[in-house]
Coordinates of C-alpha atoms in Angstrom, one line a residue:
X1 CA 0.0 0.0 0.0
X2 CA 2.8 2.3 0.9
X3 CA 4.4 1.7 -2.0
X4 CA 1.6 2.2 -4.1
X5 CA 1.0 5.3 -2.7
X6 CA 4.6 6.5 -3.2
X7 CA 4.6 5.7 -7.2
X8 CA 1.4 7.5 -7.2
X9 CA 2.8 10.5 -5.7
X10 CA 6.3 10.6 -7.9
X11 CA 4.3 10.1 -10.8
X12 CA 1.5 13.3 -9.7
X13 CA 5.0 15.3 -9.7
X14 CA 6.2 14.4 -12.7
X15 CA 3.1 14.9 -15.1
X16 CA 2.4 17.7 -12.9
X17 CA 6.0 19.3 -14.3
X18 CA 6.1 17.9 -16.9
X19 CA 2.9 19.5 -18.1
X20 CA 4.0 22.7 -17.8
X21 CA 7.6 22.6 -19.1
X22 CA 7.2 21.5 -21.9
X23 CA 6.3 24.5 -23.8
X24 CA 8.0 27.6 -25.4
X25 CA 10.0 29.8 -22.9
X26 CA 12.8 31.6 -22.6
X27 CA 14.6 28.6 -20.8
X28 CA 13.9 25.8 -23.3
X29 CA 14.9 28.1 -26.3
X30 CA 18.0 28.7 -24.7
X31 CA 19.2 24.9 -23.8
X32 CA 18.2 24.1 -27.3
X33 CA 20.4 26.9 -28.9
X34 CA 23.6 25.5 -26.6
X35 CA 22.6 21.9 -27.7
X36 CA 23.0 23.0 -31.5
X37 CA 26.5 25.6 -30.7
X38 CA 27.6 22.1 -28.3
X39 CA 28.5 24.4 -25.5
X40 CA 28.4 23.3 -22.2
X41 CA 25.2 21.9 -22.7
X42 CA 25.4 19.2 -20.2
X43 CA 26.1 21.7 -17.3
X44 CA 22.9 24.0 -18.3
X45 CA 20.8 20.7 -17.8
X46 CA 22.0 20.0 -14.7
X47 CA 21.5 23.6 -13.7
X48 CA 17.6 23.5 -15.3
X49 CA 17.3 20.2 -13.2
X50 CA 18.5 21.6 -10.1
X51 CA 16.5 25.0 -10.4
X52 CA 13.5 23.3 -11.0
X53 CA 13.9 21.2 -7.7
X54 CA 14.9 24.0 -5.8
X55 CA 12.0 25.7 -6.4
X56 CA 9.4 23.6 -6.4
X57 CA 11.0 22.3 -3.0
X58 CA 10.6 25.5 -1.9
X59 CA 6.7 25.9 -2.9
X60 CA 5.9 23.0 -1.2
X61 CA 8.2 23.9 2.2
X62 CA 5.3 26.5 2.4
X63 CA 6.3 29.6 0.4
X64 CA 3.4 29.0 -2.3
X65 CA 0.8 29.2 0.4
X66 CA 2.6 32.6 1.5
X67 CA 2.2 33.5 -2.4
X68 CA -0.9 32.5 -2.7
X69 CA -2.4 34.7 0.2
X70 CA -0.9 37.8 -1.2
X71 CA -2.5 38.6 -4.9
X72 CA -0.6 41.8 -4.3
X73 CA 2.6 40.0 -4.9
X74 CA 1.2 37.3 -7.5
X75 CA 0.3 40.2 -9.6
X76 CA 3.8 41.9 -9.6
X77 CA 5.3 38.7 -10.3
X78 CA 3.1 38.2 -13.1
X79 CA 3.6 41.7 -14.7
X80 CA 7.3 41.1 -14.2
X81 CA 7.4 38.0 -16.2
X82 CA 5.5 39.8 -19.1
X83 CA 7.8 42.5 -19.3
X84 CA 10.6 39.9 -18.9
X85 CA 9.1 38.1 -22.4
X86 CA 8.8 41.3 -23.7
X87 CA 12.7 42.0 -23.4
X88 CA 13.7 38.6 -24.2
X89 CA 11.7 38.5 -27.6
X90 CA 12.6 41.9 -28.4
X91 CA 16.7 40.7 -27.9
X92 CA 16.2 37.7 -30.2
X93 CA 14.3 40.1 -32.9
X94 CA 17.5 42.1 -32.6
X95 CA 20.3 38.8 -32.7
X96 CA 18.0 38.5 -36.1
X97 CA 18.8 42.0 -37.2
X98 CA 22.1 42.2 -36.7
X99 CA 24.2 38.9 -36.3
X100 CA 24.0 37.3 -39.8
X101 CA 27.4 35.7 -39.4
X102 CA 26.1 33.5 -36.0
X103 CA 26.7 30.1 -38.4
X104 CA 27.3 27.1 -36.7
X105 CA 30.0 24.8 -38.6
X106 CA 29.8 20.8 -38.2
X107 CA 32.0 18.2 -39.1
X108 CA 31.4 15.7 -42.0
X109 CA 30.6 13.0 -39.4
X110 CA 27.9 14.9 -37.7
X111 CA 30.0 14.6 -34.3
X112 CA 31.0 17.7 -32.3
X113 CA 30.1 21.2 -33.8
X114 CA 32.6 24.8 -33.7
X115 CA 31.2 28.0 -33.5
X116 CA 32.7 29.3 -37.3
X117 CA 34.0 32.4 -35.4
X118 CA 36.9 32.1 -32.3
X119 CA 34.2 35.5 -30.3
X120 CA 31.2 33.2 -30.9
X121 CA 33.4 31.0 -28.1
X122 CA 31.6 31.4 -24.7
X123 CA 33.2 30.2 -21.5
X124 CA 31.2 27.7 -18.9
X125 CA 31.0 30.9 -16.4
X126 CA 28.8 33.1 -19.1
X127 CA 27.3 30.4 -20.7
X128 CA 25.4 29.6 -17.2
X129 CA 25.5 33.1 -16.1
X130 CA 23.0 33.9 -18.9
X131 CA 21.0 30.9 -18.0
X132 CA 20.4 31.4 -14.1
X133 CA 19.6 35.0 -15.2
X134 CA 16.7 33.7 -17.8
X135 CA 16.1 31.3 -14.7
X136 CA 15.4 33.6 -11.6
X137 CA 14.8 36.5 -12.9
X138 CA 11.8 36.0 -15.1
X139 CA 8.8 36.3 -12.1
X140 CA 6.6 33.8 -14.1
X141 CA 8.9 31.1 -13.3
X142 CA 8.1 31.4 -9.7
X143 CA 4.1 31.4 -10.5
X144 CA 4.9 28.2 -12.1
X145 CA 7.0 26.3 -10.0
X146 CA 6.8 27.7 -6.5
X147 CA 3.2 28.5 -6.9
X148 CA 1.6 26.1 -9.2
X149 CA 3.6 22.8 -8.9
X150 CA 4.3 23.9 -5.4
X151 CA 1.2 24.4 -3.8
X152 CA 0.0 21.0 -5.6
X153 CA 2.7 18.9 -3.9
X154 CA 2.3 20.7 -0.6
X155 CA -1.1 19.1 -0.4
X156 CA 1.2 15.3 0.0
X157 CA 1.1 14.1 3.6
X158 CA 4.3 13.9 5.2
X159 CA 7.2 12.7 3.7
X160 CA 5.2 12.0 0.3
X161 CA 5.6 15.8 -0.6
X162 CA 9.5 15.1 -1.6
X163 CA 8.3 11.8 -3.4
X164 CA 6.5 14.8 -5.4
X165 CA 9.2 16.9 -5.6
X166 CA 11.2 13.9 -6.8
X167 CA 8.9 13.2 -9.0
X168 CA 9.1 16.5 -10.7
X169 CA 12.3 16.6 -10.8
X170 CA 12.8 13.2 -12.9
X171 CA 10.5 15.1 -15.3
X172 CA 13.0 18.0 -15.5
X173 CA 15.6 15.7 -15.9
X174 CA 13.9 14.0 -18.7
X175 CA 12.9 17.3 -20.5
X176 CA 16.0 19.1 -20.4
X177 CA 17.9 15.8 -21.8
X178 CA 15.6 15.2 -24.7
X179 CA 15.8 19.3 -25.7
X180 CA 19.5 18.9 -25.4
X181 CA 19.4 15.6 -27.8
X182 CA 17.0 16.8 -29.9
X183 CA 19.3 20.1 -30.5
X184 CA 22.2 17.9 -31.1
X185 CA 20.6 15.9 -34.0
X186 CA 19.6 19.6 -35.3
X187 CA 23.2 21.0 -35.5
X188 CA 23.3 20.2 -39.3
X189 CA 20.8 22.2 -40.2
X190 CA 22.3 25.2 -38.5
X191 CA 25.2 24.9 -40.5
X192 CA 23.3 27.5 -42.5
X193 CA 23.3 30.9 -41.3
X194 CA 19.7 31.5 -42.2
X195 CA 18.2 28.7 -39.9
X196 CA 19.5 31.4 -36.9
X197 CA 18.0 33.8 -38.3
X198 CA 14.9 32.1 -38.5
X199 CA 15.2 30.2 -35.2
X200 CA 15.6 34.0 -33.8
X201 CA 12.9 35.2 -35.4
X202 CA 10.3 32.7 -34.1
X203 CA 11.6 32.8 -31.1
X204 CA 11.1 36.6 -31.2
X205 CA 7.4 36.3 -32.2
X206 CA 7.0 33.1 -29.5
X207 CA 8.0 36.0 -26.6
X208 CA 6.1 38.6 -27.8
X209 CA 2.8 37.0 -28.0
X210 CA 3.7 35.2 -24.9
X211 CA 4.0 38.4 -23.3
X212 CA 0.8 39.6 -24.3
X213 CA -0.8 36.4 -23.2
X214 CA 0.4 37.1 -19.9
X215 CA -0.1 40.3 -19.6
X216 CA -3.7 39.8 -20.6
X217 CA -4.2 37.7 -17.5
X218 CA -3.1 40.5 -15.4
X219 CA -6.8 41.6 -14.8
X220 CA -7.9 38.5 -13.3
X221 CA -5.6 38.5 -10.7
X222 CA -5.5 42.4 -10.0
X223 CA -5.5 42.9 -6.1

């Protein structure tokens, strides 16, 4: 019975995150643009995987029920992350613009890709600076995994509410590993220069109307 009830748990906490993280954002673009340059890719999952645990741990330690009570706060946190998708889309309309030299180069094996210019080189410090930035500092993160998934495992009895956590974090894991694959098989194809600029320009339009998505919920949860 115990058991039972612990594989039903892990398994609330990974469809739970898994729902909701595998969609467009700021984060999955990201990981699958290092996945296709092959830089440092497999430190940005572990950071992704350990982020995500963090702060769903965190919801469900009791900080989404302090969330939760104060709409005040839920709605700055929401504006935030709009304005945060408005800047990141706008960035990636402007990487289109202006950096029609970002080629990627692979071999004739299809193993390990170079950047085709020695400043397109980023070091494992900047590559995961950008990334905690696009982690923590976009608000709507936090309504998704301290709020959301948090407040959902936070309802476990006991000791179950880190099965759920454990649960979501295997879905992170699984996620972040399959983007980071899937942008491996796709380095080929950005051997043309064109593919960033397209890749940037969808991404550009995915921010933007995800911004405006967001920011259109703003009156629902106005204090």
């Amino acid at each position: 019975m115990w058991t039972t009830t612990m594989t039903s748990t892990w398994l609330a906490g990974f469809t739970v995150c898994m729902s909701l993280i595998v969609s467009i954002g700021a984060q999955n673009l990201y990981i699958l643009r290092q996945a296709v340059n092959g830089q440092h890719i497999r430190a940005c999952v572990a950071w992704c995987v350990f982020a995500d645990a963090l702060l769903i741990g965190i919801g469900v330690a009791g900080m989404a029920q302090v969330l939760g009570d104060s709409p005040t706060l839920a709605y700055y946190l929401t504006l935030g992350g709009a304005i945060f998708l408005l800047a990141y889309g706008l960035m990636a309309l402007w990487r289109m613009a202006t950096a029609p030299d970002a080629s990627l180069g692979a071999n004739g094996d299809g193993g390990a890709a170079e950047k085709t210019t020695a400043a397109a080189r980023r070091s494992l410090w900047s590559v995961l600076g950008a990334l905690v930035v696009i982690t923590l500092f976009n608000p709507h993160v936090y309504l998704d995994t301290v709020v959301l998934v948090g407040s959902i495992g936070a309802r476990q009895d006991g000791m179950l509410k880190w099965v759920f956590v454990l649960g979501a974090a295997c879905a992170s894991l699984t996620w972040f590993v399959t983007l980071a694959h899937a942008g491996k098989r796709m380095q080929k194809l950005f051997a043309n220069p064109l593919s960033w600029r397209i890749l940037d320009g969808l991404t550009g339009v995915m921010m933007l109307t995800l911004a405006w998505w967001v920011y259109g919920g703003l009156d629902q949860i106005a204090p």
